[in-house]
Amino acid sequence: MRQMNTVKVTINGIQFEAEPNTTILKVASANGISIPTFCYHPNLSIAANCRMCLVEVEGAPKLLPACQTEIRDGMKIWTESEKVKSWRKQNLEFILLHHPIDCPICDAAGDCKLQNFYNEYDWEKSRLWSFTDKLHKSKRKILGPNVIYDAERCILCTLCIRFCKEIYGQHLLDSRNRGNRREIIVAEGETLDFPYSLMLTEICPVGALTNRHFRFKKRCWFLSSSPGICPGCATGCATIVDHDEGIIFRLRPRQDIEVNGPWLCDDGVLAGELHNTERISSPAILVNGEQKPVSMEMAIQKAGEILKQTPSEKIGVVLSAGCTCEENSALMNAREALNITGPIFIEGRPEGEEDNILRNKDKNPNKRGAKLVAQGKETLERKDLIELVNAGKIDVLLCLGSDGPDKDDFHRNASIISLSSRRGNLSNNASVVFPAPSYAETKGTYINFKGMERKFDISIKSWGSYKPPLQVWETLNILFEKTGITAKKFSGDNLWVSAR
Ligand code: SF4
Ligand code: SF4
Ligand code: FES
Protein backbone atom coordinates (compact mmCIF):
# COMPACT_ATOMS: atom_id res chain seq x y z
CA MET A 1 0.00 0.00 0.00
CA ARG A 2 1.28 3.45 -0.85
CA GLN A 3 2.30 5.40 2.23
CA MET A 4 1.22 8.98 2.79
CA ASN A 5 3.82 11.64 2.03
CA THR A 6 5.70 9.60 -0.52
CA VAL A 7 5.98 10.05 -4.25
CA LYS A 8 6.29 7.40 -6.94
CA VAL A 9 9.09 7.48 -9.48
CA THR A 10 10.22 5.04 -12.14
CA ILE A 11 13.93 4.42 -12.61
CA ASN A 12 14.92 2.28 -15.59
CA GLY A 13 11.36 0.95 -15.78
CA ILE A 14 11.09 -0.06 -12.09
CA GLN A 15 8.79 1.84 -9.78
CA PHE A 16 10.03 3.13 -6.41
CA GLU A 17 8.49 5.16 -3.62
CA ALA A 18 10.44 7.80 -1.79
CA GLU A 19 9.94 10.87 0.32
CA PRO A 20 9.33 14.08 -1.62
CA ASN A 21 12.30 16.45 -2.04
CA THR A 22 14.71 13.50 -2.21
CA THR A 23 17.24 13.76 -5.02
CA ILE A 24 17.30 11.26 -7.87
CA LEU A 25 20.78 10.17 -6.74
CA LYS A 26 19.59 9.33 -3.22
CA VAL A 27 16.57 7.36 -4.44
CA ALA A 28 18.73 5.48 -6.93
CA SER A 29 21.48 4.61 -4.49
CA ALA A 30 18.98 3.61 -1.78
CA ASN A 31 17.64 1.10 -4.29
CA GLY A 32 21.00 -0.27 -5.45
CA ILE A 33 21.18 1.70 -8.71
CA SER A 34 24.61 3.16 -9.16
CA ILE A 35 25.16 6.56 -10.78
CA PRO A 36 28.74 7.82 -11.19
CA THR A 37 29.64 11.00 -9.29
CA PHE A 38 32.78 13.09 -8.78
CA CYS A 39 31.69 16.29 -7.02
CA TYR A 40 29.02 14.81 -4.74
CA HIS A 41 29.57 13.94 -1.08
CA PRO A 42 26.58 13.13 1.14
CA ASN A 43 27.95 15.27 3.99
CA LEU A 44 28.75 18.36 1.90
CA SER A 45 26.68 20.91 0.00
CA ILE A 46 25.81 20.14 -3.61
CA ALA A 47 27.93 21.86 -6.26
CA ALA A 48 26.73 19.90 -9.31
CA ASN A 49 29.79 20.97 -11.28
CA CYS A 50 31.26 17.72 -12.59
CA ARG A 51 28.20 16.69 -14.66
CA MET A 52 29.16 13.04 -14.28
CA CYS A 53 25.81 12.11 -12.73
CA LEU A 54 23.57 13.39 -15.54
CA VAL A 55 20.51 11.21 -16.18
CA GLU A 56 17.61 11.30 -18.61
CA VAL A 57 14.24 12.45 -17.28
CA GLU A 58 11.06 12.15 -19.34
CA GLY A 59 9.95 15.56 -20.59
CA ALA A 60 13.19 17.34 -19.68
CA PRO A 61 14.86 19.01 -22.66
CA LYS A 62 18.37 18.19 -21.38
CA LEU A 63 20.00 15.58 -19.16
CA LEU A 64 19.70 16.53 -15.48
CA PRO A 65 22.20 16.18 -12.59
CA ALA A 66 20.97 13.34 -10.37
CA CYS A 67 22.83 14.76 -7.35
CA GLN A 68 20.82 17.99 -7.49
CA THR A 69 17.47 17.21 -9.09
CA GLU A 70 14.65 16.38 -6.71
CA ILE A 71 12.07 13.76 -7.61
CA ARG A 72 8.49 14.60 -8.56
CA ASP A 73 5.51 12.29 -8.43
CA GLY A 74 5.32 10.20 -11.60
CA MET A 75 8.85 11.12 -12.74
CA LYS A 76 10.39 8.68 -15.23
CA ILE A 77 14.18 8.47 -15.07
CA TRP A 78 16.75 6.54 -17.10
CA THR A 79 20.27 6.12 -15.76
CA GLU A 80 21.61 3.78 -18.47
CA SER A 81 19.97 5.03 -21.69
CA GLU A 82 22.08 5.48 -24.83
CA LYS A 83 21.91 9.25 -24.33
CA VAL A 84 23.24 8.95 -20.76
CA LYS A 85 25.98 6.49 -21.74
CA SER A 86 27.07 8.70 -24.61
CA TRP A 87 27.17 11.73 -22.30
CA ARG A 88 29.37 9.89 -19.79
CA LYS A 89 31.87 9.08 -22.55
CA GLN A 90 31.93 12.69 -23.75
CA ASN A 91 32.32 14.03 -20.22
CA LEU A 92 35.21 11.68 -19.47
CA GLU A 93 36.85 12.53 -22.79
CA PHE A 94 36.60 16.20 -21.87
CA ILE A 95 37.92 15.72 -18.29
CA LEU A 96 40.80 13.62 -19.62
CA LEU A 97 41.73 16.11 -22.35
CA HIS A 98 44.45 17.77 -20.26
CA HIS A 99 44.76 15.09 -17.60
CA PRO A 100 48.37 13.84 -17.38
CA ILE A 101 47.30 10.17 -17.16
CA ASP A 102 50.31 9.49 -14.97
CA CYS A 103 48.54 6.59 -13.23
CA PRO A 104 51.76 4.52 -13.04
CA ILE A 105 53.23 7.07 -10.62
CA CYS A 106 49.99 8.24 -8.99
CA ASP A 107 49.20 7.19 -5.42
CA ALA A 108 45.48 7.13 -6.21
CA ALA A 109 45.86 4.53 -8.97
CA GLY A 110 43.68 1.56 -8.20
CA ASP A 111 41.52 3.72 -5.97
CA CYS A 112 40.68 6.58 -8.35
CA LYS A 113 37.20 7.44 -9.58
CA LEU A 114 38.51 8.82 -12.87
CA GLN A 115 40.39 5.61 -13.59
CA ASN A 116 37.42 3.48 -12.54
CA PHE A 117 34.85 5.45 -14.55
CA TYR A 118 37.08 5.47 -17.63
CA ASN A 119 37.31 1.69 -17.39
CA GLU A 120 33.60 1.31 -16.78
CA TYR A 121 32.03 3.92 -19.05
CA ASP A 122 34.53 5.08 -21.66
CA TRP A 123 37.37 2.80 -22.71
CA GLU A 124 37.95 4.85 -25.89
CA LYS A 125 40.88 6.81 -27.24
CA SER A 126 40.43 10.57 -27.17
CA ARG A 127 39.40 12.09 -30.50
CA LEU A 128 41.00 15.38 -29.52
CA TRP A 129 44.57 14.61 -28.56
CA SER A 130 45.90 14.99 -32.07
CA PHE A 131 44.48 18.54 -32.16
CA THR A 132 45.78 19.87 -28.89
CA ASP A 133 48.85 19.68 -26.65
CA LYS A 134 48.33 18.90 -23.00
CA LEU A 135 48.24 21.95 -20.82
CA HIS A 136 50.79 21.91 -17.99
CA LYS A 137 50.00 23.21 -14.52
CA SER A 138 51.53 23.02 -11.02
CA LYS A 139 52.65 19.56 -9.98
CA ARG A 140 53.98 18.48 -6.56
CA LYS A 141 52.81 21.67 -4.88
CA ILE A 142 53.15 21.37 -1.10
CA LEU A 143 49.98 22.81 0.42
CA GLY A 144 50.79 21.96 4.05
CA PRO A 145 52.66 19.48 6.25
CA ASN A 146 50.40 16.60 5.26
CA VAL A 147 49.07 17.37 1.80
CA ILE A 148 50.58 17.77 -1.66
CA TYR A 149 48.68 19.00 -4.75
CA ASP A 150 48.95 18.11 -8.41
CA ALA A 151 46.94 20.64 -10.43
CA GLU A 152 47.23 18.62 -13.64
CA ARG A 153 45.31 15.75 -12.06
CA CYS A 154 42.70 18.02 -10.45
CA ILE A 155 39.21 17.77 -11.93
CA LEU A 156 38.04 20.93 -10.08
CA CYS A 157 35.18 19.24 -8.29
CA THR A 158 35.66 21.66 -5.31
CA LEU A 159 35.05 18.96 -2.70
CA CYS A 160 38.25 20.08 -0.94
CA ILE A 161 37.14 23.73 -0.80
CA ARG A 162 33.73 22.74 0.55
CA PHE A 163 35.19 20.37 3.17
CA CYS A 164 37.35 23.15 4.65
CA LYS A 165 34.47 25.60 4.71
CA GLU A 166 31.61 23.35 5.76
CA ILE A 167 33.23 20.76 8.05
CA TYR A 168 36.22 22.61 9.47
CA GLY A 169 34.47 25.98 9.26
CA GLN A 170 37.33 27.90 7.64
CA HIS A 171 37.87 29.17 4.13
CA LEU A 172 41.32 27.60 3.74
CA LEU A 173 41.24 26.68 0.05
CA ASP A 174 40.24 28.65 -2.99
CA SER A 175 40.74 28.50 -6.75
CA ARG A 176 42.45 30.83 -9.19
CA ASN A 177 42.27 31.38 -12.97
CA ARG A 178 39.42 30.28 -15.18
CA GLY A 179 38.56 27.53 -17.64
CA ASN A 180 41.20 24.89 -18.17
CA ARG A 181 43.81 27.02 -16.36
CA ARG A 182 41.85 26.98 -13.11
CA GLU A 183 43.54 25.36 -10.12
CA ILE A 184 43.13 24.99 -6.36
CA ILE A 185 45.21 27.25 -4.11
CA VAL A 186 45.55 27.90 -0.39
CA ALA A 187 43.39 30.95 0.37
CA GLU A 188 45.28 34.20 0.83
CA GLY A 189 46.76 34.55 4.30
CA GLU A 190 45.97 30.92 5.22
CA THR A 191 48.03 27.73 5.53
CA LEU A 192 46.74 24.23 5.00
CA ASP A 193 47.82 23.04 8.42
CA PHE A 194 44.74 21.90 10.31
CA PRO A 195 43.83 18.72 12.20
CA TYR A 196 41.61 17.28 9.45
CA SER A 197 43.82 18.05 6.42
CA LEU A 198 44.19 14.38 5.49
CA MET A 199 40.44 14.10 4.94
CA LEU A 200 41.08 16.21 1.82
CA THR A 201 43.18 13.40 0.39
CA GLU A 202 40.41 11.01 1.37
CA ILE A 203 37.61 12.88 -0.42
CA CYS A 204 39.58 13.97 -3.48
CA PRO A 205 38.15 11.65 -6.15
CA VAL A 206 41.44 11.53 -8.08
CA GLY A 207 45.14 11.71 -7.22
CA ALA A 208 45.26 15.52 -7.09
CA LEU A 209 45.57 15.74 -3.30
CA THR A 210 47.81 13.08 -1.80
CA ASN A 211 48.91 12.20 1.72
CA ARG A 212 52.59 13.14 2.10
CA HIS A 213 53.14 10.35 4.63
CA PHE A 214 51.68 7.66 2.38
CA ARG A 215 53.09 9.00 -0.90
CA PHE A 216 54.92 6.33 -2.90
CA LYS A 217 54.95 3.96 0.09
CA LYS A 218 52.60 1.29 -1.27
CA ARG A 219 50.36 0.58 -4.25
CA CYS A 220 46.86 0.29 -2.84
CA TRP A 221 46.25 -3.15 -4.36
CA PHE A 222 48.96 -4.61 -2.12
CA LEU A 223 47.18 -3.40 1.01
CA SER A 224 44.90 -5.57 3.11
CA SER A 225 42.08 -3.66 4.76
CA SER A 226 40.43 -4.56 8.06
CA PRO A 227 37.84 -2.74 10.16
CA GLY A 228 39.14 -1.26 13.41
CA ILE A 229 38.66 1.46 16.02
CA CYS A 230 41.08 4.39 16.21
CA PRO A 231 43.30 4.27 19.31
CA GLY A 232 44.05 8.02 19.09
CA CYS A 233 41.52 9.44 21.55
CA ALA A 234 38.35 8.81 23.54
CA THR A 235 36.07 9.52 20.57
CA GLY A 236 36.66 6.01 19.22
CA CYS A 237 36.24 6.65 15.50
CA ALA A 238 35.59 3.69 13.23
CA THR A 239 38.50 2.98 10.90
CA ILE A 240 39.73 0.83 8.08
CA VAL A 241 43.26 -0.36 8.82
CA ASP A 242 45.32 -0.57 5.61
CA HIS A 243 48.31 -2.83 6.18
CA ASP A 244 50.80 -5.09 4.48
CA GLU A 245 53.49 -7.42 5.82
CA GLY A 246 52.67 -6.46 9.41
CA ILE A 247 53.06 -2.70 8.77
CA ILE A 248 50.16 -0.24 8.94
CA PHE A 249 50.35 2.29 6.10
CA ARG A 250 47.32 4.40 6.95
CA LEU A 251 43.97 4.41 8.69
CA ARG A 252 40.94 5.48 6.70
CA PRO A 253 37.50 6.45 8.01
CA ARG A 254 34.77 3.85 8.27
CA GLN A 255 31.28 5.25 8.61
CA ASP A 256 29.86 5.17 12.14
CA ILE A 257 26.98 7.63 12.10
CA GLU A 258 26.79 7.93 15.90
CA VAL A 259 30.52 8.46 16.37
CA ASN A 260 32.52 9.88 13.48
CA GLY A 261 30.23 9.93 10.45
CA PRO A 262 32.58 9.55 7.47
CA TRP A 263 35.59 11.41 8.93
CA LEU A 264 38.80 10.90 10.94
CA CYS A 265 41.24 13.48 12.22
CA ASP A 266 44.87 13.48 11.05
CA ASP A 267 46.07 11.83 14.27
CA GLY A 268 43.72 8.98 13.45
CA VAL A 269 44.91 8.60 9.85
CA LEU A 270 48.49 8.51 11.13
CA ALA A 271 47.82 6.26 14.15
CA GLY A 272 49.62 3.44 12.35
CA GLU A 273 52.70 4.86 14.10
CA LEU A 274 51.39 3.48 17.40
CA HIS A 275 51.67 0.01 15.88
CA ASN A 276 54.75 0.46 13.68
CA THR A 277 57.20 2.19 16.02
CA GLU A 278 58.81 1.69 19.43
CA ARG A 279 57.65 -1.93 19.58
CA ILE A 280 58.78 -4.36 22.25
CA SER A 281 59.80 -7.50 20.42
CA SER A 282 61.12 -9.82 23.14
CA PRO A 283 60.63 -10.56 26.84
CA ALA A 284 63.35 -8.92 28.92
CA ILE A 285 64.54 -8.78 32.51
CA LEU A 286 66.66 -6.27 34.39
CA VAL A 287 70.22 -7.51 34.96
CA ASN A 288 72.72 -5.18 36.68
CA GLY A 289 70.60 -2.14 35.88
CA GLU A 290 70.16 -3.03 32.20
CA GLN A 291 67.28 -4.79 30.44
CA LYS A 292 68.42 -7.96 28.66
CA PRO A 293 66.26 -9.94 26.19
CA VAL A 294 65.48 -13.38 27.65
CA SER A 295 63.28 -16.38 26.89
CA MET A 296 59.63 -16.32 27.87
CA GLU A 297 60.38 -18.99 30.52
CA MET A 298 63.02 -16.82 32.21
CA ALA A 299 60.78 -13.75 32.18
CA ILE A 300 57.89 -15.78 33.63
CA GLN A 301 60.16 -17.20 36.33
CA LYS A 302 61.42 -13.74 37.29
CA ALA A 303 57.92 -12.25 37.36
CA GLY A 304 56.71 -15.19 39.48
CA GLU A 305 59.55 -14.68 41.98
CA ILE A 306 58.84 -10.96 42.33
CA LEU A 307 55.11 -11.49 42.81
CA LYS A 308 55.50 -14.38 45.28
CA GLN A 309 57.99 -12.60 47.52
CA THR A 310 56.00 -9.36 47.79
CA PRO A 311 53.22 -8.90 50.36
CA SER A 312 49.95 -8.65 48.43
CA GLU A 313 49.07 -5.21 49.85
CA LYS A 314 52.35 -3.85 48.47
CA ILE A 315 51.53 -4.80 44.88
CA GLY A 316 49.75 -2.18 42.77
CA VAL A 317 47.94 -3.03 39.55
CA VAL A 318 48.10 -0.50 36.71
CA LEU A 319 45.26 -0.73 34.20
CA SER A 320 45.67 0.96 30.84
CA ALA A 321 43.28 3.48 29.29
CA GLY A 322 44.91 2.58 25.98
CA CYS A 323 44.12 -1.14 26.16
CA THR A 324 40.88 -3.00 25.55
CA CYS A 325 38.35 -3.98 28.20
CA GLU A 326 39.42 -7.59 27.64
CA GLU A 327 43.12 -6.87 28.29
CA ASN A 328 42.28 -4.85 31.39
CA SER A 329 39.94 -7.61 32.58
CA ALA A 330 42.80 -10.10 32.19
CA LEU A 331 44.88 -7.97 34.55
CA MET A 332 42.02 -7.68 37.04
CA ASN A 333 41.69 -11.47 36.84
CA ALA A 334 45.39 -11.76 37.70
CA ARG A 335 44.87 -9.39 40.62
CA GLU A 336 42.16 -11.65 41.99
CA ALA A 337 44.14 -14.87 41.37
CA LEU A 338 47.19 -13.45 43.13
CA ASN A 339 45.06 -12.11 46.01
CA ILE A 340 46.54 -8.67 45.43
CA THR A 341 45.05 -6.15 47.81
CA GLY A 342 47.12 -3.11 46.82
CA PRO A 343 45.61 -0.18 44.93
CA ILE A 344 44.42 -0.06 41.32
CA PHE A 345 45.70 2.71 39.09
CA ILE A 346 44.64 3.75 35.60
CA GLU A 347 47.40 5.09 33.38
CA GLY A 348 47.31 6.55 29.90
CA ARG A 349 48.58 9.18 27.55
CA PRO A 350 48.39 12.81 28.72
CA GLU A 351 45.55 15.08 27.61
CA GLY A 352 45.88 16.94 24.31
CA GLU A 353 43.96 19.21 21.97
CA GLU A 354 40.24 18.88 21.41
CA ASP A 355 37.62 20.46 19.15
CA ASN A 356 33.91 20.25 18.52
CA ILE A 357 34.27 18.09 15.40
CA LEU A 358 35.79 14.80 16.59
CA ARG A 359 38.92 15.20 18.66
CA ASN A 360 38.65 14.55 22.40
CA LYS A 361 41.20 15.91 24.86
CA ASP A 362 41.50 12.45 26.43
CA LYS A 363 44.06 10.83 24.10
CA ASN A 364 43.18 7.31 25.23
CA PRO A 365 40.56 5.16 23.52
CA ASN A 366 39.30 3.32 26.59
CA LYS A 367 39.58 5.18 29.90
CA ARG A 368 35.90 4.64 30.48
CA GLY A 369 36.27 0.91 29.76
CA ALA A 370 39.24 0.61 32.14
CA LYS A 371 37.16 2.25 34.89
CA LEU A 372 34.27 -0.15 34.24
CA VAL A 373 36.60 -3.13 34.39
CA ALA A 374 37.62 -2.07 37.91
CA GLN A 375 33.98 -2.86 38.84
CA GLY A 376 33.38 -0.07 41.30
CA LYS A 377 36.73 -0.43 43.06
CA GLU A 378 38.57 2.83 43.65
CA THR A 379 40.99 3.71 40.85
CA LEU A 380 43.89 6.07 41.49
CA GLU A 381 45.85 8.40 39.23
CA ARG A 382 49.50 9.02 38.42
CA LYS A 383 50.15 11.42 41.28
CA ASP A 384 48.83 8.83 43.77
CA LEU A 385 51.03 6.17 42.20
CA ILE A 386 54.15 8.34 42.60
CA GLU A 387 53.19 9.25 46.18
CA LEU A 388 52.53 5.64 47.26
CA VAL A 389 55.75 4.30 45.72
CA ASN A 390 57.81 7.12 47.22
CA ALA A 391 56.15 6.58 50.63
CA GLY A 392 57.22 2.90 50.56
CA LYS A 393 53.63 1.64 50.42
CA ILE A 394 54.02 0.00 47.01
CA ASP A 395 56.96 -2.26 46.12
CA VAL A 396 55.72 -3.87 42.90
CA LEU A 397 53.65 -2.57 39.99
CA LEU A 398 51.97 -5.08 37.68
CA CYS A 399 51.28 -2.91 34.64
CA LEU A 400 49.45 -2.96 31.35
CA GLY A 401 50.73 -0.52 28.73
CA SER A 402 53.76 1.72 28.90
CA ASP A 403 52.34 5.09 29.87
CA GLY A 404 53.26 6.14 33.36
CA PRO A 405 55.56 8.27 35.49
CA ASP A 406 59.13 8.96 34.48
CA LYS A 407 61.99 7.35 36.43
CA ASP A 408 62.91 10.79 37.83
CA ASP A 409 59.48 11.08 39.48
CA PHE A 410 60.49 8.34 41.95
CA HIS A 411 63.10 8.69 44.67
CA ARG A 412 62.61 5.06 45.60
CA ASN A 413 62.55 2.00 43.34
CA ALA A 414 59.55 -0.23 42.77
CA SER A 415 59.83 -3.40 40.70
CA ILE A 416 57.76 -3.02 37.56
CA ILE A 417 56.33 -5.98 35.65
CA SER A 418 55.19 -4.56 32.33
CA LEU A 419 52.99 -6.06 29.63
CA SER A 420 53.22 -3.61 26.78
CA SER A 421 53.28 -3.36 23.02
CA ARG A 422 55.48 -0.24 22.95
CA ARG A 423 58.43 1.31 24.71
CA GLY A 424 57.51 3.95 27.26
CA ASN A 425 58.25 5.05 30.81
CA LEU A 426 56.87 1.94 32.51
CA SER A 427 58.42 -0.65 30.19
CA ASN A 428 61.76 1.22 30.03
CA ASN A 429 62.06 1.06 33.82
CA ALA A 430 60.65 -2.43 34.26
CA SER A 431 62.32 -5.39 36.00
CA VAL A 432 60.40 -7.74 33.71
CA VAL A 433 58.93 -6.88 30.30
CA PHE A 434 56.49 -8.99 28.30
CA PRO A 435 55.67 -7.94 24.73
CA ALA A 436 51.96 -7.40 24.19
CA PRO A 437 49.96 -7.01 20.97
CA SER A 438 49.31 -3.57 19.52
CA TYR A 439 45.75 -2.30 19.04
CA ALA A 440 45.81 -3.87 15.58
CA GLU A 441 46.94 -7.28 16.83
CA THR A 442 44.26 -7.84 19.43
CA LYS A 443 40.50 -8.07 19.38
CA GLY A 444 38.29 -6.52 21.96
CA THR A 445 36.17 -3.64 23.13
CA TYR A 446 36.70 0.07 23.65
CA ILE A 447 34.13 2.26 25.39
CA ASN A 448 34.29 5.83 24.18
CA PHE A 449 33.84 8.99 26.24
CA LYS A 450 30.08 8.92 25.62
CA GLY A 451 29.83 5.34 26.91
CA MET A 452 29.37 3.79 23.46
CA GLU A 453 30.80 0.30 23.25
CA ARG A 454 32.58 -0.66 20.04
CA LYS A 455 34.08 -4.08 19.34
CA PHE A 456 36.83 -4.81 16.87
CA ASP A 457 38.66 -7.85 15.59
CA ILE A 458 42.34 -8.56 15.01
CA SER A 459 43.61 -6.69 11.92
CA ILE A 460 47.15 -8.02 11.73
CA LYS A 461 47.89 -11.69 12.22
CA SER A 462 51.09 -13.67 11.55
CA TRP A 463 52.91 -12.62 8.42
CA GLY A 464 55.76 -14.78 7.06
CA SER A 465 58.28 -15.03 9.86
CA TYR A 466 56.54 -12.28 11.84
CA LYS A 467 54.44 -13.58 14.73
CA PRO A 468 52.46 -11.05 16.76
CA PRO A 469 53.08 -11.22 20.53
CA LEU A 470 50.94 -13.43 22.75
CA GLN A 471 47.67 -11.87 23.86
CA VAL A 472 47.81 -10.38 27.37
CA TRP A 473 45.57 -13.14 28.77
CA GLU A 474 47.75 -15.82 27.15
CA THR A 475 50.87 -14.43 28.85
CA LEU A 476 49.05 -14.26 32.18
CA ASN A 477 47.68 -17.80 31.74
CA ILE A 478 51.28 -19.04 31.25
CA LEU A 479 52.38 -17.07 34.31
CA PHE A 480 49.68 -18.74 36.42
CA GLU A 481 50.47 -22.19 35.06
CA LYS A 482 54.26 -22.03 35.45
CA THR A 483 54.20 -20.48 38.88
CA GLY A 484 51.50 -22.78 40.25
CA ILE A 485 48.98 -20.00 40.82
CA THR A 486 45.40 -21.21 40.66
CA ALA A 487 43.35 -18.95 38.43
CA LYS A 488 40.41 -19.17 36.09
CA LYS A 489 41.64 -19.39 32.51
CA PHE A 490 40.26 -16.78 30.17
CA SER A 491 40.31 -16.13 26.49
CA GLY A 492 39.66 -12.83 24.76
CA ASP A 493 36.12 -13.93 23.98
CA ASN A 494 34.92 -14.50 27.53
CA LEU A 495 36.97 -11.94 29.45
CA TRP A 496 34.87 -8.85 29.00
CA VAL A 497 31.56 -10.71 29.14
CA SER A 498 32.51 -12.38 32.42
CA ALA A 499 33.82 -9.12 33.90
CA ARG A 500 30.52 -7.27 33.48
S1 SF4 B 1 42.03 18.81 -5.55
FE1 SF4 B 1 40.73 16.98 -5.64
S2 SF4 B 1 39.00 17.51 -4.32
FE2 SF4 B 1 40.01 19.43 -4.80
S3 SF4 B 1 38.98 20.21 -6.61
FE3 SF4 B 1 40.73 19.03 -7.34
S4 SF4 B 1 39.91 17.00 -7.71
FE4 SF4 B 1 38.43 18.04 -6.43
S1 SF4 C 1 39.09 12.05 16.76
FE1 SF4 C 1 40.22 10.66 18.09
S2 SF4 C 1 39.37 8.64 17.68
FE2 SF4 C 1 38.75 10.00 15.99
S3 SF4 C 1 40.34 9.77 14.43
FE3 SF4 C 1 40.98 11.47 15.71
S4 SF4 C 1 42.30 10.57 17.27
FE4 SF4 C 1 41.15 8.91 16.33
S1 FES D 1 28.01 14.46 -8.96
FE1 FES D 1 26.33 15.46 -9.84
S2 FES D 1 27.22 17.01 -10.98
FE2 FES D 1 28.92 16.12 -9.96
PDB file of C-alpha atoms and ligand atoms in Angstrom, residues 25 36-40 46-54 65-68, ligand 3:
ATOM      1  CA  LEU A  25      20.782  10.169  -6.739  1.00  0.00           C
ATOM      2  CA  PRO A  36      28.744   7.821 -11.191  1.00  0.00           C
ATOM      3  CA  THR A  37      29.643  11.005  -9.285  1.00  0.00           C
ATOM      4  CA  PHE A  38      32.779  13.092  -8.784  1.00  0.00           C
ATOM      5  CA  CYS A  39      31.691  16.286  -7.021  1.00  0.00           C
ATOM      6  CA  TYR A  40      29.016  14.814  -4.738  1.00  0.00           C
ATOM      7  CA  ILE A  46      25.808  20.145  -3.613  1.00  0.00           C
ATOM      8  CA  ALA A  47      27.935  21.858  -6.260  1.00  0.00           C
ATOM      9  CA  ALA A  48      26.730  19.902  -9.312  1.00  0.00           C
ATOM     10  CA  ASN A  49      29.793  20.974 -11.276  1.00  0.00           C
ATOM     11  CA  CYS A  50      31.258  17.716 -12.591  1.00  0.00           C
ATOM     12  CA  ARG A  51      28.195  16.688 -14.661  1.00  0.00           C
ATOM     13  CA  MET A  52      29.157  13.036 -14.278  1.00  0.00           C
ATOM     14  CA  CYS A  53      25.807  12.111 -12.733  1.00  0.00           C
ATOM     15  CA  LEU A  54      23.567  13.390 -15.541  1.00  0.00           C
ATOM     16  CA  PRO A  65      22.195  16.181 -12.591  1.00  0.00           C
ATOM     17  CA  ALA A  66      20.971  13.344 -10.367  1.00  0.00           C
ATOM     18  CA  CYS A  67      22.830  14.761  -7.354  1.00  0.00           C
ATOM     19  CA  GLN A  68      20.825  17.990  -7.490  1.00  0.00           C
TER      20      GLN A  68
HETATM   21  S1  FES B   3      28.011  14.463  -8.959  1.00  0.00           S
HETATM   22 FE1  FES B   3      26.329  15.462  -9.844  1.00  0.00          FE
HETATM   23  S2  FES B   3      27.221  17.013 -10.979  1.00  0.00           S
HETATM   24 FE2  FES B   3      28.919  16.124  -9.956  1.00  0.00          FE
END
